[in-house]
Every structure is written in C-alpha cells, then in structure tokens.
Coordinates of C-alpha atoms in Angstrom, one line a residue:
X1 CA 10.8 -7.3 27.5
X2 CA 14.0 -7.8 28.9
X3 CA 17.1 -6.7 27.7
X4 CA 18.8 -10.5 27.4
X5 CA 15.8 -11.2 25.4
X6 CA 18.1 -10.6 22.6
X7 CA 19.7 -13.5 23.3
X8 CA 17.5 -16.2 22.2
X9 CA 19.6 -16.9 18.9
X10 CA 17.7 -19.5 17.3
X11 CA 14.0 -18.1 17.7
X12 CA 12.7 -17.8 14.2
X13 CA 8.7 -17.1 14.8
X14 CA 7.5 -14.4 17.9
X15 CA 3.9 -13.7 18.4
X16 CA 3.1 -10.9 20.9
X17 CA -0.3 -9.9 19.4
X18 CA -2.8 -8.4 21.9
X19 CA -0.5 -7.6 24.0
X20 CA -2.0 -4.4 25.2
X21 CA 0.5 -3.5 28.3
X22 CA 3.7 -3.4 26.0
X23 CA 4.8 0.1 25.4
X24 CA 8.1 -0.9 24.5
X25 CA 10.8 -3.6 22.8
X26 CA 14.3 -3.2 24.0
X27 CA 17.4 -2.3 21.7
X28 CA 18.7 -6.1 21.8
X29 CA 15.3 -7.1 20.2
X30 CA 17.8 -6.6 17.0
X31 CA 20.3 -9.0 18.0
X32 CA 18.0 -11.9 16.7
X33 CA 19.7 -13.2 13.8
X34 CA 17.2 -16.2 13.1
X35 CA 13.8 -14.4 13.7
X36 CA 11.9 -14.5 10.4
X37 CA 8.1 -13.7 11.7
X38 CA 7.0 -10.7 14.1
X39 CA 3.5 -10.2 15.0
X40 CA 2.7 -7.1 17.4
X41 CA -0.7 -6.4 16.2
X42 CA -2.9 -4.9 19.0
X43 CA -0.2 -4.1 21.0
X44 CA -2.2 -0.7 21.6
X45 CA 0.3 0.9 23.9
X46 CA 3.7 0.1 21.9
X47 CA 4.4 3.7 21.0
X48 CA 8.0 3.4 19.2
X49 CA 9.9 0.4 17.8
X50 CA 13.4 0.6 18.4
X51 CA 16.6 1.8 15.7
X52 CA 17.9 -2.2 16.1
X53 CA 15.0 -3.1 14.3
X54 CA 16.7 -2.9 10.9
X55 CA 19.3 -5.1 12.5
X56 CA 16.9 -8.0 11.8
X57 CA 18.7 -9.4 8.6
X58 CA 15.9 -12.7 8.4
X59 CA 12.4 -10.8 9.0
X60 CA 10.0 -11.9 6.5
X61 CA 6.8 -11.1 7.6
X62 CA 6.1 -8.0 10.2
X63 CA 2.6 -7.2 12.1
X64 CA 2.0 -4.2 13.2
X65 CA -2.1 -4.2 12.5
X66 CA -3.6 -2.1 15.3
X67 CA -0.9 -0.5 17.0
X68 CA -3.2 2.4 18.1
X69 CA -0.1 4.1 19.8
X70 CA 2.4 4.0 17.0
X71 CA 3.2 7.1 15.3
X72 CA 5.9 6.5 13.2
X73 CA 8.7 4.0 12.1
X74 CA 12.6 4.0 12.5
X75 CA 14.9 5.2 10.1
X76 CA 16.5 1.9 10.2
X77 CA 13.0 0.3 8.8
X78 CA 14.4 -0.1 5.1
X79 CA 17.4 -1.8 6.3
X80 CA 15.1 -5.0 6.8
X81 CA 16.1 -6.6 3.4
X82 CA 14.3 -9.6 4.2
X83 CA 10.8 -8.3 4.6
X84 CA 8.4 -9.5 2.0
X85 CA 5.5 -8.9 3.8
X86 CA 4.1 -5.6 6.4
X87 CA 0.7 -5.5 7.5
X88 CA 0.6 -1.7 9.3
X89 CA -3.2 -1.4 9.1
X90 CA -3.6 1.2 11.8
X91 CA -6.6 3.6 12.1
X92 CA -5.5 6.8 11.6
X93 CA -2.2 6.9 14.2
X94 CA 0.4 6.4 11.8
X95 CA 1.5 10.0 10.1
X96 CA 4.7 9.0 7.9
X97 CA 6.9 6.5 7.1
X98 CA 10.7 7.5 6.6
X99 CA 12.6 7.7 3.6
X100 CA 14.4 4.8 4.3
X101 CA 11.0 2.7 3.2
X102 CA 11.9 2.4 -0.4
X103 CA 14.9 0.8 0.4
X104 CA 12.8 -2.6 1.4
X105 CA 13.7 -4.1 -1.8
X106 CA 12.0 -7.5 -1.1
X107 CA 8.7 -6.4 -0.2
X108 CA 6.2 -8.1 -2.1
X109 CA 2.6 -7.4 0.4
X110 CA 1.8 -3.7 2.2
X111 CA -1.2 -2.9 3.9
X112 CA -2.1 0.8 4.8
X113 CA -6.2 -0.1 5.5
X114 CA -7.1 2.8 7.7
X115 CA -4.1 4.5 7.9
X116 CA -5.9 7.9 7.3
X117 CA -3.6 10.2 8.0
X118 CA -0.5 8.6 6.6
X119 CA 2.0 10.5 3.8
X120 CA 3.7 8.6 1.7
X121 CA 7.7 9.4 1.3
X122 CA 9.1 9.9 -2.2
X123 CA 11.1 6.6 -2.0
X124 CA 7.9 4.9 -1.7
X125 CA 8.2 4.4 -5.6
X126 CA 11.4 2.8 -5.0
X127 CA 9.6 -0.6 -4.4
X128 CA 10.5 -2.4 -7.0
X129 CA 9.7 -6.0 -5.6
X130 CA 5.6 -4.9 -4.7
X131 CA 2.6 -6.6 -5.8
X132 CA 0.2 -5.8 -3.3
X133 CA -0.9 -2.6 -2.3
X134 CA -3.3 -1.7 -0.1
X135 CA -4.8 1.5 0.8
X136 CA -8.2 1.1 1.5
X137 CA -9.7 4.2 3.8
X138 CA -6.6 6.0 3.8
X139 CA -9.4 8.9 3.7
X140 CA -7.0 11.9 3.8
X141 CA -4.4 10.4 1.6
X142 CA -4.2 12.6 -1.9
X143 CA -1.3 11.8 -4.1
X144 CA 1.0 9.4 -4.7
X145 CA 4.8 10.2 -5.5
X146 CA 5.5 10.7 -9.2
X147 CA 8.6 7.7 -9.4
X148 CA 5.4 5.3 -8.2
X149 CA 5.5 3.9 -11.9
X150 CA 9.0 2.1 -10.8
X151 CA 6.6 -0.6 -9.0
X152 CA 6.4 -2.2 -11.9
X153 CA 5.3 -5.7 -10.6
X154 CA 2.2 -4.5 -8.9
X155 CA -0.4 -6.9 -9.3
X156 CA -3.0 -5.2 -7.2
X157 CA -3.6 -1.6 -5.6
X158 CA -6.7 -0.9 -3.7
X159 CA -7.5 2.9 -3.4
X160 CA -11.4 1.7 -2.0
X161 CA -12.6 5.3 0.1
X162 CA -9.2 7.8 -0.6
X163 CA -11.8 10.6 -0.7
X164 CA -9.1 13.0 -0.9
X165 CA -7.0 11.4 -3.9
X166 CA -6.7 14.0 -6.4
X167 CA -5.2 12.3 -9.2
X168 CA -3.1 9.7 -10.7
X169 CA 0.8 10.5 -11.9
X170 CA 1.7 9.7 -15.4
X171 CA 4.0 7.2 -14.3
X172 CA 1.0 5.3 -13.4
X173 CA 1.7 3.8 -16.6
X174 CA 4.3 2.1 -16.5
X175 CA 2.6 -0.6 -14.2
X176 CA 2.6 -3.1 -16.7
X177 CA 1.9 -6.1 -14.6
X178 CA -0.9 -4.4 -13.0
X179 CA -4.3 -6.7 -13.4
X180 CA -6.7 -5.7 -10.3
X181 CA -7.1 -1.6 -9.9
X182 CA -10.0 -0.7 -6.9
X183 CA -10.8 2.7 -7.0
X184 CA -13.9 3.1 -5.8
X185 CA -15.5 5.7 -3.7
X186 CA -12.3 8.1 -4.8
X187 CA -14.8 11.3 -5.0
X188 CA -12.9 14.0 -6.3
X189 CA -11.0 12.1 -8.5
X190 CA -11.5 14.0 -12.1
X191 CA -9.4 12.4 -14.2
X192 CA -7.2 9.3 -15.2
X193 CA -3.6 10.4 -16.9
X194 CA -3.2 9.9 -20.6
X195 CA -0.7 6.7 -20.0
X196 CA -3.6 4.6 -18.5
X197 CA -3.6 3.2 -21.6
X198 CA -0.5 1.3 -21.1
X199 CA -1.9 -0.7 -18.0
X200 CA -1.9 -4.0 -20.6
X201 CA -2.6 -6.4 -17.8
X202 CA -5.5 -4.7 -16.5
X203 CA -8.2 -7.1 -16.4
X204 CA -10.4 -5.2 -13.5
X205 CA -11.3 -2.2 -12.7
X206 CA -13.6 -0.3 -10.7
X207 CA -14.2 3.5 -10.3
X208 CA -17.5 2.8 -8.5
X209 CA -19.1 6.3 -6.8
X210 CA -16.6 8.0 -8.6
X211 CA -18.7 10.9 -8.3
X212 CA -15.9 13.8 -9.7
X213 CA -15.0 11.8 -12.6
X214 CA -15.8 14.0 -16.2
X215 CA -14.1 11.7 -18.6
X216 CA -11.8 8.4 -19.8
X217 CA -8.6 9.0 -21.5
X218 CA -8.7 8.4 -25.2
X219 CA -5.9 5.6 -24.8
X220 CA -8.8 3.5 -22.4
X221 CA -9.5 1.2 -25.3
X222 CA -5.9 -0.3 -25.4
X223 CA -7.0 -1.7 -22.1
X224 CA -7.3 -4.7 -24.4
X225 CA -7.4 -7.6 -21.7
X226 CA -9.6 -5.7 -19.3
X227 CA -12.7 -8.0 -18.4
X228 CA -14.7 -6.3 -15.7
X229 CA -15.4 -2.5 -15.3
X230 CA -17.9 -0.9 -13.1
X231 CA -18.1 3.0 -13.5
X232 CA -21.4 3.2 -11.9
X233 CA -22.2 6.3 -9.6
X234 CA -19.6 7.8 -11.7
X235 CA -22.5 10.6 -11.5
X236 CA -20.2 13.4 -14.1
X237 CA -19.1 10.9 -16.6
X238 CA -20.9 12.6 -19.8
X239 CA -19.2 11.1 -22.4
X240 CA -17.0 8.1 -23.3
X241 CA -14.2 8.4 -25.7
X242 CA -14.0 6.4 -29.1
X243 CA -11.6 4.6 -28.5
X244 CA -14.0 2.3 -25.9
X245 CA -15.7 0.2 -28.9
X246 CA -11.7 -1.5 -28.9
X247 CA -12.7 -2.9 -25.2
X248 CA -13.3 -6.5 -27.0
X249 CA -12.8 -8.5 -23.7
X250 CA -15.1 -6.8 -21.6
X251 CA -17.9 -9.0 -20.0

C-alpha cells in the first residue's frame, strides 16, 4: 500500500481479506484516526504489521485469521485501547504475543483456534475487560499465567484439543462470571485446583476424553448452578468426591 494511504482521514471500515500478494502495510497505515474495523484475514504473505499500528486510537474490531506468514505482533499492539474484538486464528505460525497484550484494556472477544505453537505473555492475565476466550487446538499450548484469575468477566474459555495443558492455576477461581468451560480432549490434564469450587456461574462444563483426569476437587459440589456436565472418556476418573450429591441443578 502506498505510503499516502495514511491519508484517508475519514475511513472508518477497511477490508483487505484474501489478499494473498500483500507482504506489507506501511508506517502511515497508523495515521488513520477514524478507522474502527480492519480485516486482513488470508493475507498469507503479510509477514509483520507495522509499530504505527498502536497509533490506531478507534480500532474496534481486528482480523488477522489466516495470516499464514505472521509470526509475531508489535510492541505497540496493547496501545490499541479501542480493540474489543481480535480474531488471530492462525495455524500454528504465530509463536508469542508481546507483553504489551495485557495492556488492551477493552478487549471483550480473542480467538487463538489453531494457534499451536503460541505462548502466552504474563500480562495476558491483565485482561480485565475479556469474555471470550478461545483456544481451541492450541495443541502445544500447556499453562496459562498464574494472574489469569484477574479476567474476571470471562464468560466463556474453550481449551477443546490443548493436549499439552498441564493444569489449571489456582487463580482459576476467581472467574466468577465464568458460565461456559470446554475442556475437552485436554489429555494429560490430571487435575482441577482446589478453587474450582468458586466458578458460581458455571452452568457447563465439559472434560470430554479427559483421558489423564484421576479425580474432582472436593469443592466441585459448590458448582451449584452448573447444568450440564459431560466427563465421559474421562477413562482414570475412579472416584467422585462427596461433595457431588450437592450438584442439585444438574440435568
């Protein structure tokens, strides 16, 4: 794109989706001050955004689905305060996102389908404002950072096929408006922490194929507006603990 592309002061909506020849946006791509949508997706040879990018004060919604060629993001990324919404559902190219992530205090949507290879930063927990999460097939993706309990309005976090995710940090907890958790095909998962009982919204859950999975926390039955619950192929669950006869709600 040109560099005087910048220049187009009132464009609020750009869609450059499939466009397959674009390997790069110019550094005056962050001069517009109106633009409020951004969809890139299938842009397979854009290999690097540019540092304006956090220039763009208005963004709301960014699409970067299928950017086979992108490896990472700019540090300037968390200087989008407007961003709501980021769909990076990639397929395995994208290895990290900076530390400047949790500072996107308005994100509300995030999609990591496929991103296989991706670590999250610490910050990550700093996303205060996120109610979708999704990480579906993030297949080599193993823990999440311990101040994750600080997204407290999560509504719903899909972990579908993380085969490598280990376990769950006792913050995990303190997602208190949590009311969809997908966990299914997590295969060496072992365990849920002790605070899982705390999840008070929690009205479905699946640990399908759970195949590692030895045992339920004794607080599981204050899951007290949980509804649906599917542990089956949860092939090392033995026992379950007393506390589940308190599950009145479940269907």
């Amino acid at each position: 794109l040109p560099e005087s592309f910048g220049q187009l002061a009132a464009l609020t909506e750009l869609d450059l989706h499939n466009c397959g020849s674009l390997t790069a946006l110019s550094e005056s791509f962050g001069q517009l001050p109106a633009l409020e949508t951004l969809d890139l997706s299938k842009c397979s040879s854009l290999a690097s955004l540019p540092e304006s990018l956090g220039r763009l004060a208005t963004l709301s919604v960014l699409i970067l689905s299928e950017c086979s060629s992108l490896t990472s993001l700019p540090e300037s990324f968390g200087q989008m305060a407007a961003l709501t919404k980021l769909d990076l559902h990639n397929r395995g190219s994208l290895t990290a996102l900076s530390e400047s992530f949790g500072l996107l205090a308005a994100l509300q949507v995030l999609n990591l389908n496929e991103c296989s290879n991706l670590k999250l930063p610490e910050s990550f927990g700093q996303l205060a404002a996120l109610k979708v999460l999704d990480l579906l097939n993030c297949s080599r993706f193993n823990k999440l950072p311990e101040p994750f309990g600080q997204s407290t309005k999560l509504l719903l976090l899909d972990f579908s096929g993380c085969r490598s995710l280990r376990a769950l940090p006792e913050s995990f907890g303190q997602l208190t408006a949590l009311k969809e958790l997908i966990l299914r095909g997590c295969f060496i998962l072992r365990a849920l922490p002790e605070s899982f009982g705390q999840l008070a919204a929690l009205t479905r859950l699946s640990l399908r194929s759970c195949s590692s999975l030895v045992g339920l926390p004794e607080s599981f039955g204050q899951l007290t507006s949980l509804k649906e619950l599917d542990l089956s192929g949860c092939s090392s669950l033995r026992v379950l603990p007393e506390s589940f006869g308190q599950q009145t709600a479940l269907r």
